[in-house]
Amino acid sequence: MPSSDLIVHRPEGLYCPPGDFYIDPWRPVSRAVITHAHSDHARMGSAHYLAHTDSAGTLRNRLGADIALQTLAYAEVIDHHGVRVSLHPAGHVLGSAQVRIEHAGQVWVASGDYKLEDDGTCPPFEPVRCHTFITESTFGLPIYRWPSQPALFADINAWWAANAAAGKASVLYAYAFGKAQRLLHGVDASIGPIVVHGAVEPLNAVYRAAGVALPPTLRVTDPGLTKADLKRALVLAPPSAAGTPWLKRFGEHSDAFASGWMLVRGARRRRGVDRGFVMSDHADWPSLQKAIGATGAERVIVTHGSTEVMVRWLCEQGLDAQVFKTEYGADDNEDDANTMVPSAPAEEPGTQPEAAP
């Protein structure tokens, strides 16, 4: 690596030598800049954290209320050891940010995780011009192309409405931080009541506090919820709730799973659910290409996902491309890597919180 590089790979994570800080380190460090609060990017033990203002609630939930946390608004610039640092929308989950670093005439941007389509639950991705772009590539294969938001929610609403008409609850498995709130924001809440698992509701509260519009949600223990209500309800739960006693409260039901991996037949079969809805908080193949092109970067570094395919494609486009080997979410298990672990409520015995990576 050239000695002038603004970010280099170290055993602790991606390090900025002139600024003396790390971006999303996987081991404890003195100063960590965090792109978002998913567990593979925000880890415990660092002495000081810098993140976007909207990440404060989720980071303190996960890493501890007493962490040393400094927050920035989008595009707000600070100077640290002569390095200009700012955060810019990544469109991934609430508070997600790309990190822009400027020093000695060079501009680098580290994307974290991102997607391009605006889902209404966080500011949409904004391309940032730079010399070097560090990108994820979770779904960096040509087969991955997502349906549009309207098409996705038309399918989900039709499935829910058909189940409600048949007197069956609709249990939709989705990860508690990001996907669950995106589903809540997009579904047609007039179809029936919405019941959420105890791992989901604390994160709904964080989103609502940030001003994100979510429909009313109920807990299964809500005294106003009748058996008739449950038979037409949409139930949002983490995948770890599958097969637990908690689900027996809903009686006969149809189940589904929301994930980008649902595009792959084998992944759908392994989940063993009635339906798979293709939905991801990561960029698909066309979006990765569009995002990289919009930066104007002549050099691109790929951190995780389908790195080899993406690097080969970038080189074919005439760009200088390479890989940083990181410990971010594995490409065969996007969602386990992206799971937050709020405490399970006492009234839902038998349900285990989602496993941390």
Short mmCIF file of C-alpha atoms in Angstrom, two decimals:
data_model
loop_
_atom_site.label_atom_id
_atom_site.label_comp_id
_atom_site.label_asym_id
_atom_site.label_seq_id
_atom_site.Cartn_x
_atom_site.Cartn_y
_atom_site.Cartn_z
CA MET A 1 0.00 0.00 0.00
CA PRO A 2 1.33 3.50 -0.76
CA SER A 3 2.67 5.24 2.34
CA SER A 4 0.44 8.23 1.62
CA ASP A 5 -2.79 6.22 1.94
CA LEU A 6 -5.34 7.85 4.23
CA ILE A 7 -6.72 4.49 5.38
CA VAL A 8 -4.73 1.30 5.86
CA HIS A 9 -5.52 -2.19 7.09
CA ARG A 10 -4.45 -3.12 10.62
CA PRO A 11 -5.30 -6.10 12.86
CA GLU A 12 -7.74 -3.88 14.78
CA GLY A 13 -9.51 -2.59 11.66
CA LEU A 14 -9.32 0.15 9.04
CA TYR A 15 -6.94 2.83 10.35
CA CYS A 16 -6.35 6.46 9.37
CA PRO A 17 -2.65 7.17 10.20
CA PRO A 18 -2.69 11.01 10.04
CA GLY A 19 -5.93 11.20 12.07
CA ASP A 20 -5.02 8.35 14.45
CA PHE A 21 -8.51 6.79 14.42
CA TYR A 22 -10.25 3.68 13.09
CA ILE A 23 -13.43 3.21 11.05
CA ASP A 24 -15.74 0.42 12.30
CA PRO A 25 -12.87 -1.43 14.08
CA TRP A 26 -13.45 -5.07 15.00
CA ARG A 27 -11.18 -4.83 18.06
CA PRO A 28 -11.19 -2.18 20.85
CA VAL A 29 -9.24 0.98 19.94
CA SER A 30 -8.74 4.46 21.36
CA ARG A 31 -10.89 6.26 18.76
CA ALA A 32 -13.56 4.66 16.55
CA VAL A 33 -15.65 6.31 13.83
CA ILE A 34 -18.81 4.23 13.39
CA THR A 35 -20.78 4.06 10.14
CA HIS A 36 -23.89 2.50 11.74
CA ALA A 37 -25.04 0.53 14.77
CA HIS A 38 -25.28 -3.00 13.37
CA SER A 39 -23.22 -5.36 15.48
CA ASP A 40 -20.56 -6.17 12.89
CA HIS A 41 -19.71 -2.48 12.46
CA ALA A 42 -20.15 -1.17 16.02
CA ARG A 43 -18.36 -3.22 18.63
CA MET A 44 -17.82 -2.85 22.34
CA GLY A 45 -14.66 -1.77 24.13
CA SER A 46 -13.36 1.30 22.33
CA ALA A 47 -12.49 4.34 24.43
CA HIS A 48 -14.21 6.91 22.21
CA TYR A 49 -16.85 6.71 19.47
CA LEU A 50 -17.87 9.17 16.76
CA ALA A 51 -21.13 8.56 14.86
CA HIS A 52 -24.14 10.29 13.37
CA THR A 53 -26.61 11.88 15.78
CA ASP A 54 -29.38 9.42 14.86
CA SER A 55 -27.15 6.49 15.84
CA ALA A 56 -26.89 7.64 19.46
CA GLY A 57 -29.95 5.70 20.69
CA THR A 58 -29.07 2.42 19.03
CA LEU A 59 -25.37 2.64 19.91
CA ARG A 60 -26.07 3.31 23.59
CA ASN A 61 -28.61 0.47 23.56
CA ARG A 62 -26.00 -1.94 22.22
CA LEU A 63 -22.68 -0.73 23.58
CA GLY A 64 -23.75 0.75 26.90
CA ALA A 65 -25.35 3.96 28.07
CA ASP A 66 -22.03 5.27 29.42
CA ILE A 67 -19.89 4.99 26.27
CA ALA A 68 -17.90 8.10 25.30
CA LEU A 69 -19.90 9.10 22.23
CA GLN A 70 -19.49 12.19 20.07
CA THR A 71 -22.11 12.76 17.39
CA LEU A 72 -22.24 14.78 14.17
CA ALA A 73 -25.03 15.91 11.86
CA TYR A 74 -24.74 14.95 8.20
CA ALA A 75 -22.15 17.13 6.38
CA GLU A 76 -20.92 18.67 9.64
CA VAL A 77 -17.12 18.84 9.49
CA ILE A 78 -14.63 18.42 12.31
CA ASP A 79 -10.85 18.72 12.17
CA HIS A 80 -8.93 15.98 13.96
CA HIS A 81 -5.11 16.14 13.80
CA GLY A 82 -5.40 18.06 10.54
CA VAL A 83 -7.82 15.54 8.98
CA ARG A 84 -11.25 16.86 7.98
CA VAL A 85 -13.90 14.29 8.89
CA SER A 86 -17.60 14.40 7.96
CA LEU A 87 -20.50 11.96 7.73
CA HIS A 88 -22.92 11.60 4.80
CA PRO A 89 -26.16 9.60 4.35
CA ALA A 90 -25.76 5.93 3.44
CA GLY A 91 -29.48 5.04 3.21
CA HIS A 92 -28.92 1.75 5.06
CA VAL A 93 -30.63 2.13 8.48
CA LEU A 94 -31.35 4.97 10.88
CA GLY A 95 -28.14 6.94 11.51
CA SER A 96 -26.11 5.13 8.84
CA ALA A 97 -23.33 7.22 7.34
CA GLN A 98 -20.50 7.20 4.88
CA VAL A 99 -17.27 8.61 6.33
CA ARG A 100 -15.50 11.30 4.28
CA ILE A 101 -11.84 11.98 5.13
CA GLU A 102 -9.79 14.79 3.60
CA HIS A 103 -6.08 15.34 4.17
CA ALA A 104 -3.21 16.76 2.12
CA GLY A 105 -5.33 17.16 -1.00
CA GLN A 106 -6.71 13.60 -0.94
CA VAL A 107 -10.33 12.64 -0.28
CA TRP A 108 -11.32 9.13 0.78
CA VAL A 109 -14.83 7.88 1.52
CA ALA A 110 -15.65 4.71 3.47
CA SER A 111 -19.19 3.61 2.65
CA GLY A 112 -20.08 1.28 5.50
CA ASP A 113 -23.20 -0.57 4.34
CA TYR A 114 -25.55 1.25 1.99
CA LYS A 115 -28.41 1.04 -0.46
CA LEU A 116 -29.66 3.54 -3.03
CA GLU A 117 -33.46 3.28 -3.02
CA ASP A 118 -35.11 5.64 -0.53
CA ASP A 119 -37.20 3.62 1.94
CA GLY A 120 -38.49 6.58 3.99
CA THR A 121 -36.95 5.49 7.30
CA CYS A 122 -33.62 7.31 6.97
CA PRO A 123 -32.11 9.94 4.66
CA PRO A 124 -31.34 8.40 1.26
CA PHE A 125 -27.80 7.64 0.07
CA GLU A 126 -25.89 10.66 -1.22
CA PRO A 127 -22.89 10.09 -3.52
CA VAL A 128 -19.75 11.86 -2.31
CA ARG A 129 -17.00 12.74 -4.77
CA CYS A 130 -13.64 11.32 -3.77
CA HIS A 131 -10.31 10.00 -5.01
CA THR A 132 -10.66 6.62 -3.26
CA PHE A 133 -13.92 4.87 -2.36
CA ILE A 134 -14.05 2.00 0.13
CA THR A 135 -17.21 0.03 -0.64
CA GLU A 136 -19.10 -2.95 0.65
CA SER A 137 -20.14 -5.66 -1.81
CA THR A 138 -22.51 -7.89 0.15
CA PHE A 139 -24.65 -8.55 -2.92
CA GLY A 140 -21.96 -7.94 -5.54
CA LEU A 141 -23.12 -10.54 -8.05
CA PRO A 142 -25.14 -9.88 -11.23
CA ILE A 143 -28.01 -12.11 -10.05
CA TYR A 144 -28.91 -9.71 -7.23
CA ARG A 145 -31.48 -7.18 -8.43
CA TRP A 146 -34.14 -5.98 -6.02
CA PRO A 147 -37.82 -5.30 -6.76
CA SER A 148 -38.86 -1.68 -6.34
CA GLN A 149 -40.38 -0.54 -3.04
CA PRO A 150 -43.92 -0.30 -4.53
CA ALA A 151 -43.69 -3.79 -6.06
CA LEU A 152 -42.31 -5.27 -2.84
CA PHE A 153 -45.02 -3.82 -0.62
CA ALA A 154 -47.79 -4.67 -3.08
CA ASP A 155 -46.74 -8.33 -2.74
CA ILE A 156 -46.52 -8.19 1.05
CA ASN A 157 -49.88 -6.43 1.41
CA ALA A 158 -51.58 -8.92 -0.93
CA TRP A 159 -50.18 -11.84 1.08
CA TRP A 160 -51.31 -10.28 4.37
CA ALA A 161 -54.79 -9.43 3.04
CA ALA A 162 -55.31 -12.95 1.66
CA ASN A 163 -54.30 -14.51 4.97
CA ALA A 164 -56.56 -12.15 6.92
CA ALA A 165 -59.49 -13.05 4.67
CA ALA A 166 -58.78 -16.73 5.36
CA GLY A 167 -58.68 -16.11 9.14
CA LYS A 168 -54.92 -16.69 9.52
CA ALA A 169 -52.26 -14.50 11.08
CA SER A 170 -49.37 -13.45 8.81
CA VAL A 171 -46.03 -14.00 10.57
CA LEU A 172 -43.24 -12.12 8.80
CA TYR A 173 -39.69 -12.76 9.98
CA ALA A 174 -37.34 -9.81 9.62
CA TYR A 175 -34.34 -8.53 11.51
CA ALA A 176 -35.15 -6.28 14.39
CA PHE A 177 -33.03 -3.24 13.50
CA GLY A 178 -33.75 -1.67 10.13
CA LYS A 179 -35.78 -4.25 8.24
CA ALA A 180 -38.61 -4.42 10.77
CA GLN A 181 -39.01 -0.63 10.78
CA ARG A 182 -38.80 -0.49 6.98
CA LEU A 183 -41.61 -3.06 6.80
CA LEU A 184 -43.71 -1.14 9.29
CA HIS A 185 -43.24 2.08 7.36
CA GLY A 186 -44.23 0.48 4.05
CA VAL A 187 -47.14 -1.90 4.75
CA ASP A 188 -50.82 -0.98 4.48
CA ALA A 189 -51.80 -0.74 8.15
CA SER A 190 -55.52 -0.64 7.26
CA ILE A 191 -55.49 -4.40 6.55
CA GLY A 192 -55.39 -5.36 10.23
CA PRO A 193 -53.58 -4.94 13.55
CA ILE A 194 -49.80 -5.16 13.66
CA VAL A 195 -48.22 -7.21 16.45
CA VAL A 196 -44.47 -7.03 17.06
CA HIS A 197 -42.07 -9.21 19.01
CA GLY A 198 -40.38 -7.82 22.11
CA ALA A 199 -37.05 -7.57 20.28
CA VAL A 200 -38.57 -5.22 17.72
CA GLU A 201 -40.53 -2.71 19.80
CA PRO A 202 -37.55 -1.00 21.57
CA LEU A 203 -36.08 -0.20 18.16
CA ASN A 204 -39.43 1.09 16.94
CA ALA A 205 -39.25 3.54 19.83
CA VAL A 206 -35.82 4.74 18.69
CA TYR A 207 -37.12 5.32 15.16
CA ARG A 208 -40.23 7.12 16.38
CA ALA A 209 -38.10 9.34 18.62
CA ALA A 210 -36.07 10.28 15.53
CA GLY A 211 -39.27 11.38 13.77
CA VAL A 212 -39.79 8.33 11.52
CA ALA A 213 -43.51 7.67 10.91
CA LEU A 214 -44.46 4.13 11.94
CA PRO A 215 -48.03 2.81 12.34
CA PRO A 216 -49.33 1.78 15.78
CA THR A 217 -47.97 -1.56 16.98
CA LEU A 218 -49.19 -3.96 19.64
CA ARG A 219 -47.61 -6.62 21.81
CA VAL A 220 -49.22 -10.04 21.93
CA THR A 221 -49.86 -9.51 25.65
CA ASP A 222 -51.87 -6.33 25.00
CA PRO A 223 -55.18 -6.85 26.90
CA GLY A 224 -57.17 -5.19 24.12
CA LEU A 225 -56.06 -7.75 21.54
CA THR A 226 -58.72 -10.41 20.85
CA LYS A 227 -58.43 -13.82 19.22
CA ALA A 228 -60.29 -12.42 16.24
CA ASP A 229 -57.68 -9.65 15.97
CA LEU A 230 -54.85 -12.19 15.95
CA LYS A 231 -56.42 -14.03 13.04
CA ARG A 232 -56.00 -11.03 10.76
CA ALA A 233 -52.82 -9.59 12.25
CA LEU A 234 -49.45 -8.99 10.67
CA VAL A 235 -46.85 -10.29 13.13
CA LEU A 236 -43.28 -8.98 12.86
CA ALA A 237 -40.70 -11.11 14.61
CA PRO A 238 -36.97 -11.86 14.42
CA PRO A 239 -36.02 -15.17 12.78
CA SER A 240 -35.04 -16.57 16.19
CA ALA A 241 -38.74 -16.55 17.14
CA ALA A 242 -39.46 -19.35 14.65
CA GLY A 243 -40.49 -22.57 16.37
CA THR A 244 -40.78 -21.01 19.83
CA PRO A 245 -43.76 -21.19 22.21
CA TRP A 246 -44.33 -17.47 21.56
CA LEU A 247 -45.71 -18.31 18.12
CA LYS A 248 -48.36 -20.70 19.48
CA ARG A 249 -50.41 -17.71 20.60
CA PHE A 250 -51.25 -16.99 16.96
CA GLY A 251 -52.66 -20.44 16.16
CA GLU A 252 -52.85 -21.37 12.49
CA HIS A 253 -50.77 -18.88 10.51
CA SER A 254 -48.84 -18.33 7.32
CA ASP A 255 -45.18 -17.38 7.60
CA ALA A 256 -42.69 -15.53 5.41
CA PHE A 257 -39.15 -14.22 5.53
CA ALA A 258 -37.84 -10.88 4.21
CA SER A 259 -34.22 -10.88 3.01
CA GLY A 260 -32.12 -10.31 -0.05
CA TRP A 261 -31.13 -13.96 0.15
CA MET A 262 -34.74 -14.91 -0.66
CA LEU A 263 -33.78 -14.36 -4.29
CA VAL A 264 -31.90 -17.66 -4.10
CA ARG A 265 -34.06 -20.77 -4.20
CA GLY A 266 -31.83 -22.74 -1.82
CA ALA A 267 -32.01 -20.00 0.80
CA ARG A 268 -35.80 -19.95 0.60
CA ARG A 269 -35.93 -23.74 0.98
CA ARG A 270 -33.61 -23.72 4.00
CA ARG A 271 -35.79 -21.20 5.80
CA GLY A 272 -38.80 -23.51 5.40
CA VAL A 273 -41.37 -20.69 5.26
CA ASP A 274 -44.45 -20.29 3.09
CA ARG A 275 -43.19 -17.17 1.31
CA GLY A 276 -39.93 -15.34 0.73
CA PHE A 277 -39.91 -11.60 0.05
CA VAL A 278 -36.77 -10.22 -1.62
CA MET A 279 -35.81 -7.23 0.51
CA SER A 280 -32.39 -5.99 1.58
CA ASP A 281 -30.89 -2.93 3.21
CA HIS A 282 -27.80 -3.40 1.02
CA ALA A 283 -27.26 -2.25 -2.56
CA ASP A 284 -27.94 -4.76 -5.31
CA TRP A 285 -25.58 -5.29 -8.26
CA PRO A 286 -26.82 -2.37 -10.41
CA SER A 287 -26.87 -0.05 -7.41
CA LEU A 288 -23.31 -0.93 -6.40
CA GLN A 289 -22.14 -0.05 -9.91
CA LYS A 290 -24.14 3.19 -9.92
CA ALA A 291 -22.92 4.26 -6.47
CA ILE A 292 -19.27 3.58 -7.27
CA GLY A 293 -19.51 5.46 -10.56
CA ALA A 294 -21.15 8.46 -8.90
CA THR A 295 -18.19 8.98 -6.58
CA GLY A 296 -15.83 9.63 -9.50
CA ALA A 297 -13.18 7.63 -7.65
CA GLU A 298 -10.27 6.32 -9.68
CA ARG A 299 -9.42 3.83 -6.94
CA VAL A 300 -11.87 1.48 -5.20
CA ILE A 301 -11.29 -0.82 -2.23
CA VAL A 302 -13.85 -3.58 -1.53
CA THR A 303 -14.32 -4.68 2.07
CA HIS A 304 -16.81 -7.57 2.27
CA GLY A 305 -19.29 -9.64 0.34
CA SER A 306 -18.55 -10.79 -3.21
CA THR A 307 -15.19 -9.05 -3.22
CA GLU A 308 -13.41 -11.00 -5.97
CA VAL A 309 -16.19 -10.57 -8.50
CA MET A 310 -16.54 -6.89 -7.73
CA VAL A 311 -12.78 -6.25 -7.96
CA ARG A 312 -12.61 -8.05 -11.29
CA TRP A 313 -15.50 -6.00 -12.66
CA LEU A 314 -13.92 -2.75 -11.42
CA CYS A 315 -10.59 -3.58 -13.04
CA GLU A 316 -12.41 -4.31 -16.30
CA GLN A 317 -13.78 -0.76 -16.09
CA GLY A 318 -10.23 0.58 -15.90
CA LEU A 319 -10.24 1.37 -12.20
CA ASP A 320 -7.55 0.59 -9.65
CA ALA A 321 -9.32 -1.94 -7.41
CA GLN A 322 -8.31 -4.14 -4.50
CA VAL A 323 -9.68 -5.83 -1.36
CA PHE A 324 -9.39 -5.01 2.33
CA LYS A 325 -9.95 -8.20 4.29
CA THR A 326 -12.32 -7.22 7.10
CA GLU A 327 -14.51 -8.86 9.72
CA TYR A 328 -17.76 -7.25 8.58
CA GLY A 329 -20.87 -9.30 7.77
CA ALA A 330 -20.15 -12.50 5.89
CA ASP A 331 -21.70 -12.75 2.47
CA ASP A 332 -23.47 -16.00 3.33
CA ASN A 333 -25.24 -14.61 6.35
CA GLU A 334 -26.09 -10.96 5.94
CA ASP A 335 -28.71 -10.88 8.59
CA ASP A 336 -26.99 -12.62 11.47
CA ALA A 337 -24.21 -10.10 11.07
CA ASN A 338 -26.65 -7.25 11.09
CA THR A 339 -28.64 -8.17 14.14
CA MET A 340 -28.94 -6.05 17.23
CA VAL A 341 -29.64 -7.80 20.47
CA PRO A 342 -32.06 -5.93 22.70
CA SER A 343 -33.10 -7.76 25.83
CA ALA A 344 -36.03 -10.13 25.35
CA PRO A 345 -39.00 -9.14 27.53
CA ALA A 346 -39.93 -11.30 30.48
CA GLU A 347 -43.47 -11.92 29.20
CA GLU A 348 -42.23 -13.82 26.16
CA PRO A 349 -40.57 -16.91 27.62
CA GLY A 350 -39.10 -19.42 25.26
CA THR A 351 -38.00 -16.83 22.74
CA GLN A 352 -34.28 -16.36 22.43
CA PRO A 353 -32.76 -13.07 21.29
CA GLU A 354 -31.03 -13.09 17.94
CA ALA A 355 -27.47 -14.31 18.12
CA ALA A 356 -24.63 -11.85 17.85
CA PRO A 357 -22.00 -12.74 15.25
#
